[in-house]
PDB file of C-alpha atoms in Angstrom:
ATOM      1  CA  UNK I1134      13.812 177.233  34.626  1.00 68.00           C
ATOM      2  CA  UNK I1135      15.681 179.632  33.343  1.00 95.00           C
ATOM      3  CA  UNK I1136      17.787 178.912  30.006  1.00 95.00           C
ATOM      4  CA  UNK I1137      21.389 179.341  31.704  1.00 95.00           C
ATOM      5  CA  UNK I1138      19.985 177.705  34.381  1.00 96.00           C
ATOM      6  CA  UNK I1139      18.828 174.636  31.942  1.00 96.00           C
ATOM      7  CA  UNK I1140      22.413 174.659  30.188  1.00 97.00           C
ATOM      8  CA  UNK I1141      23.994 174.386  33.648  1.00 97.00           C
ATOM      9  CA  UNK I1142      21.767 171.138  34.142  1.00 97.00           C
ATOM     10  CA  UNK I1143      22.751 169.403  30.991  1.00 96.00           C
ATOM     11  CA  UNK I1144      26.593 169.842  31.757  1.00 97.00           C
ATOM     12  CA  UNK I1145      25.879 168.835  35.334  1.00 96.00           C
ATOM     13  CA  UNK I1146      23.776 166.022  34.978  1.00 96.00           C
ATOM     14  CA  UNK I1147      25.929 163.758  32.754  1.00 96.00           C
ATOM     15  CA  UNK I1148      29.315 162.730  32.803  1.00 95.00           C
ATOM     16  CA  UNK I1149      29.635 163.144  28.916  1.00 96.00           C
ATOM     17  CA  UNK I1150      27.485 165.689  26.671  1.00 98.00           C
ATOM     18  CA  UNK I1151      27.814 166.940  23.909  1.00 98.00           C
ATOM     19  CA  UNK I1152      25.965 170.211  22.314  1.00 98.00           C
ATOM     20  CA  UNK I1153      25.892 169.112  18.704  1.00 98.00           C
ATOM     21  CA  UNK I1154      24.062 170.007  15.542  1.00 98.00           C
ATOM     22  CA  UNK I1155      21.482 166.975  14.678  1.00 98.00           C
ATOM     23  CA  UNK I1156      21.656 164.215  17.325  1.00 97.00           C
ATOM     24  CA  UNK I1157      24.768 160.906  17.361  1.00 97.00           C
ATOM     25  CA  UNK I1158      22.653 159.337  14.906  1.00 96.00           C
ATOM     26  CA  UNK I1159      22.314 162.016  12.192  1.00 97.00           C
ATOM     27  CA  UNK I1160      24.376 164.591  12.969  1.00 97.00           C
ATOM     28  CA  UNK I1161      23.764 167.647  10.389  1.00 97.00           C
ATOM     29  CA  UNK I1162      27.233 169.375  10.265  1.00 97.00           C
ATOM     30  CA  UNK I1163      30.948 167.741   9.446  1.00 98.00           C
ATOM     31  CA  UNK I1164      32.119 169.211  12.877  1.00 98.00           C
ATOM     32  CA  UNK I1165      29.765 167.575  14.560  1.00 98.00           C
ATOM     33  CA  UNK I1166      29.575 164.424  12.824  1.00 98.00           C
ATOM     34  CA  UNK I1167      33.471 164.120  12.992  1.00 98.00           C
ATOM     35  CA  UNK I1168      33.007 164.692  16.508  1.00 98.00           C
ATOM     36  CA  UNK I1169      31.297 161.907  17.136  1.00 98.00           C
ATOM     37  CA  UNK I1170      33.350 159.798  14.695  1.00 98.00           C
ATOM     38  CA  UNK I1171      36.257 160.511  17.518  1.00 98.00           C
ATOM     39  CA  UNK I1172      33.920 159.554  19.953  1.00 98.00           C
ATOM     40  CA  UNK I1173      32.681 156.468  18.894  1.00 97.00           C
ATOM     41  CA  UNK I1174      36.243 155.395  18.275  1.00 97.00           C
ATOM     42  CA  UNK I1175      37.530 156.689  21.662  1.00 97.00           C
ATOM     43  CA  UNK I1176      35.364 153.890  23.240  1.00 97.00           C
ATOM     44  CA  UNK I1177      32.549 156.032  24.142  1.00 96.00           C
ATOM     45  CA  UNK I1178      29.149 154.457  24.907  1.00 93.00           C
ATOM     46  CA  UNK I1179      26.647 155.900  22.097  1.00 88.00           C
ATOM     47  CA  UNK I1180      23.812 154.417  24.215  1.00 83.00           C
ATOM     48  CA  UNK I1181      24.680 156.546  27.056  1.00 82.00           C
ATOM     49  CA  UNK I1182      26.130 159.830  25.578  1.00 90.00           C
ATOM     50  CA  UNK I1183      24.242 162.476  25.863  1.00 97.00           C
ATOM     51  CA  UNK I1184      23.564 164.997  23.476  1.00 97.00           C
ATOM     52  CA  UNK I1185      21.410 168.318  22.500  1.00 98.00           C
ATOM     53  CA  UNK I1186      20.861 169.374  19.094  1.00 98.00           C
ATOM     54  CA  UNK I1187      21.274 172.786  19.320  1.00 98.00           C
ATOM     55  CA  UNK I1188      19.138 173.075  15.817  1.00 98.00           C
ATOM     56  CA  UNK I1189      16.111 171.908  17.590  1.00 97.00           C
ATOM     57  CA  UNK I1190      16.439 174.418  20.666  1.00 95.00           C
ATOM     58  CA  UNK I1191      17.512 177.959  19.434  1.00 96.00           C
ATOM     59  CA  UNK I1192      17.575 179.275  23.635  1.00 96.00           C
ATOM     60  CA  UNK I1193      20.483 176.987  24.317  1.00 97.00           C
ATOM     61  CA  UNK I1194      22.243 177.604  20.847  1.00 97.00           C
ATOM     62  CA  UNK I1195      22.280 181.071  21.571  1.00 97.00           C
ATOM     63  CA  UNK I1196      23.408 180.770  25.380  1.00 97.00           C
ATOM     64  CA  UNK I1197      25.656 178.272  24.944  1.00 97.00           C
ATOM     65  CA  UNK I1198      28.433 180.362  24.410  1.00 96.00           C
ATOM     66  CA  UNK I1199      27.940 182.905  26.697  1.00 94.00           C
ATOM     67  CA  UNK I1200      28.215 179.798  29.153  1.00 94.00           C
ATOM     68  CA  UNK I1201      31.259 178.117  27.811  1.00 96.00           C
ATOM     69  CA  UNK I1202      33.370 181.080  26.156  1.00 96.00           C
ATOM     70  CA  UNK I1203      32.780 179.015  23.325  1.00 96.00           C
ATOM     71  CA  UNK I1204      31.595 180.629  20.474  1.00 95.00           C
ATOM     72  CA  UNK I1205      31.107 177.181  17.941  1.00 96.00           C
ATOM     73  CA  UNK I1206      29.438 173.998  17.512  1.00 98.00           C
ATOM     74  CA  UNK I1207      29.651 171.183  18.748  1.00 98.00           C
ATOM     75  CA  UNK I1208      31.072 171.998  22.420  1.00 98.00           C
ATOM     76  CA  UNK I1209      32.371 168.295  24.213  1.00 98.00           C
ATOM     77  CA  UNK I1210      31.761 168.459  28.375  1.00 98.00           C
ATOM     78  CA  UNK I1211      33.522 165.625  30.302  1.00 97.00           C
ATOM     79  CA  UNK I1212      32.924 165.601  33.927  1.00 96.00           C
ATOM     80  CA  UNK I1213      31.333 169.689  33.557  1.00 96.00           C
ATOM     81  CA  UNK I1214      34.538 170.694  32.068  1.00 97.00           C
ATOM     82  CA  UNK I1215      34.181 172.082  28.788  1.00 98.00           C
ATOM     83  CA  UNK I1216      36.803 170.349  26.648  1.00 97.00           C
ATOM     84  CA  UNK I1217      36.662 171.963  23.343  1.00 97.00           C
ATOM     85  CA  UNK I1218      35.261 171.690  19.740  1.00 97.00           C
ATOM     86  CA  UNK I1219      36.029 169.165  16.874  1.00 98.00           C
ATOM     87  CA  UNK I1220      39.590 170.472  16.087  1.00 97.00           C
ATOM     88  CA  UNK I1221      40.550 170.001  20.202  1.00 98.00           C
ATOM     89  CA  UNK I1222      38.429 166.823  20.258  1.00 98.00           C
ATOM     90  CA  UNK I1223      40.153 165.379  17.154  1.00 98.00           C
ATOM     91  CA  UNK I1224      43.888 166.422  18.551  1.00 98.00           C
ATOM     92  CA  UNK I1225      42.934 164.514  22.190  1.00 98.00           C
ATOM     93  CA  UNK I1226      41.441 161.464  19.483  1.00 98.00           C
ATOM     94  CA  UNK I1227      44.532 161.183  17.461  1.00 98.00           C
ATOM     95  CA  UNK I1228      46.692 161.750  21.101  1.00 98.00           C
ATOM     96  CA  UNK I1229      44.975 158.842  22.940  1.00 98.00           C
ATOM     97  CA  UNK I1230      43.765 161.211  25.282  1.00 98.00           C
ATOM     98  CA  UNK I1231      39.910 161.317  24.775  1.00 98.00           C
ATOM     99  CA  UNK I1232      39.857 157.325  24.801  1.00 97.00           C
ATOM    100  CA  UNK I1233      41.292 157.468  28.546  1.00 97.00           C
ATOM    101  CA  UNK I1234      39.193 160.333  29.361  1.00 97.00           C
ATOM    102  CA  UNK I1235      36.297 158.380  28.345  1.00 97.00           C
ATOM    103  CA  UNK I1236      37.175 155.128  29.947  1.00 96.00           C
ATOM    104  CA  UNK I1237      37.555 156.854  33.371  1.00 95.00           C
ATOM    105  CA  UNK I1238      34.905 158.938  33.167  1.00 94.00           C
ATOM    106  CA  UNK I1239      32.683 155.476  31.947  1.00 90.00           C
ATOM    107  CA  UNK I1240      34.494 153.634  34.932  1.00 88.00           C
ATOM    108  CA  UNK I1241      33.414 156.093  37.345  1.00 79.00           C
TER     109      UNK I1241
END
């Protein structure tokens, strides 16, 4: 399969991913690991979330952005939609925003 192909899949296949540097458990960036700080408090199930570590596959680090329009890590999908980085994350956090996103998308 080819690697835009693969990406595609990922943001297709769950309702919540997240491209990150290290994984939910040991994230290896402050972006990242803020992000799913925000997350975690938004009410989002860590069991469930899915995430790549973008350190681990180099292909889909380097397409990534050329999918999104997103040059930096970590990149947040809700239902396929790209919604942003940490700073955009942290804004719909401290909003209330990302918690409703992420109870209807969970509800769903």
């Amino acid at each position: 399969m080819a690697i835009i192909e693969r990406i595609q899949a990922e943001i297709s296949g769950h309702p919540i991913v997240l491209f990150m540097k290290g994984t939910p458990q040991f994230p290896m960036c402050g972006f990242s690991s803020r992000t799913v700080g925000a997350l975690r408090e938004a009410g989002a199930d860590m069991a469930t979330l899915h995430s790549v570590n973008v350190l681990e596959d180099p292909e889909v680090r380097a397409n990534l952005p050329r999918v999104s329009n997103w040059p930096t890590f970590p990149q947040l999908f809700i239902n396929g939609e790209l919604i942003g980085g940490c700073d955009i994350t942290m804004e719909l956090f401290e909003s209330g925003e990302l918690a409703r996103m992420i109870a209807e998308t969970q509800a769903a």
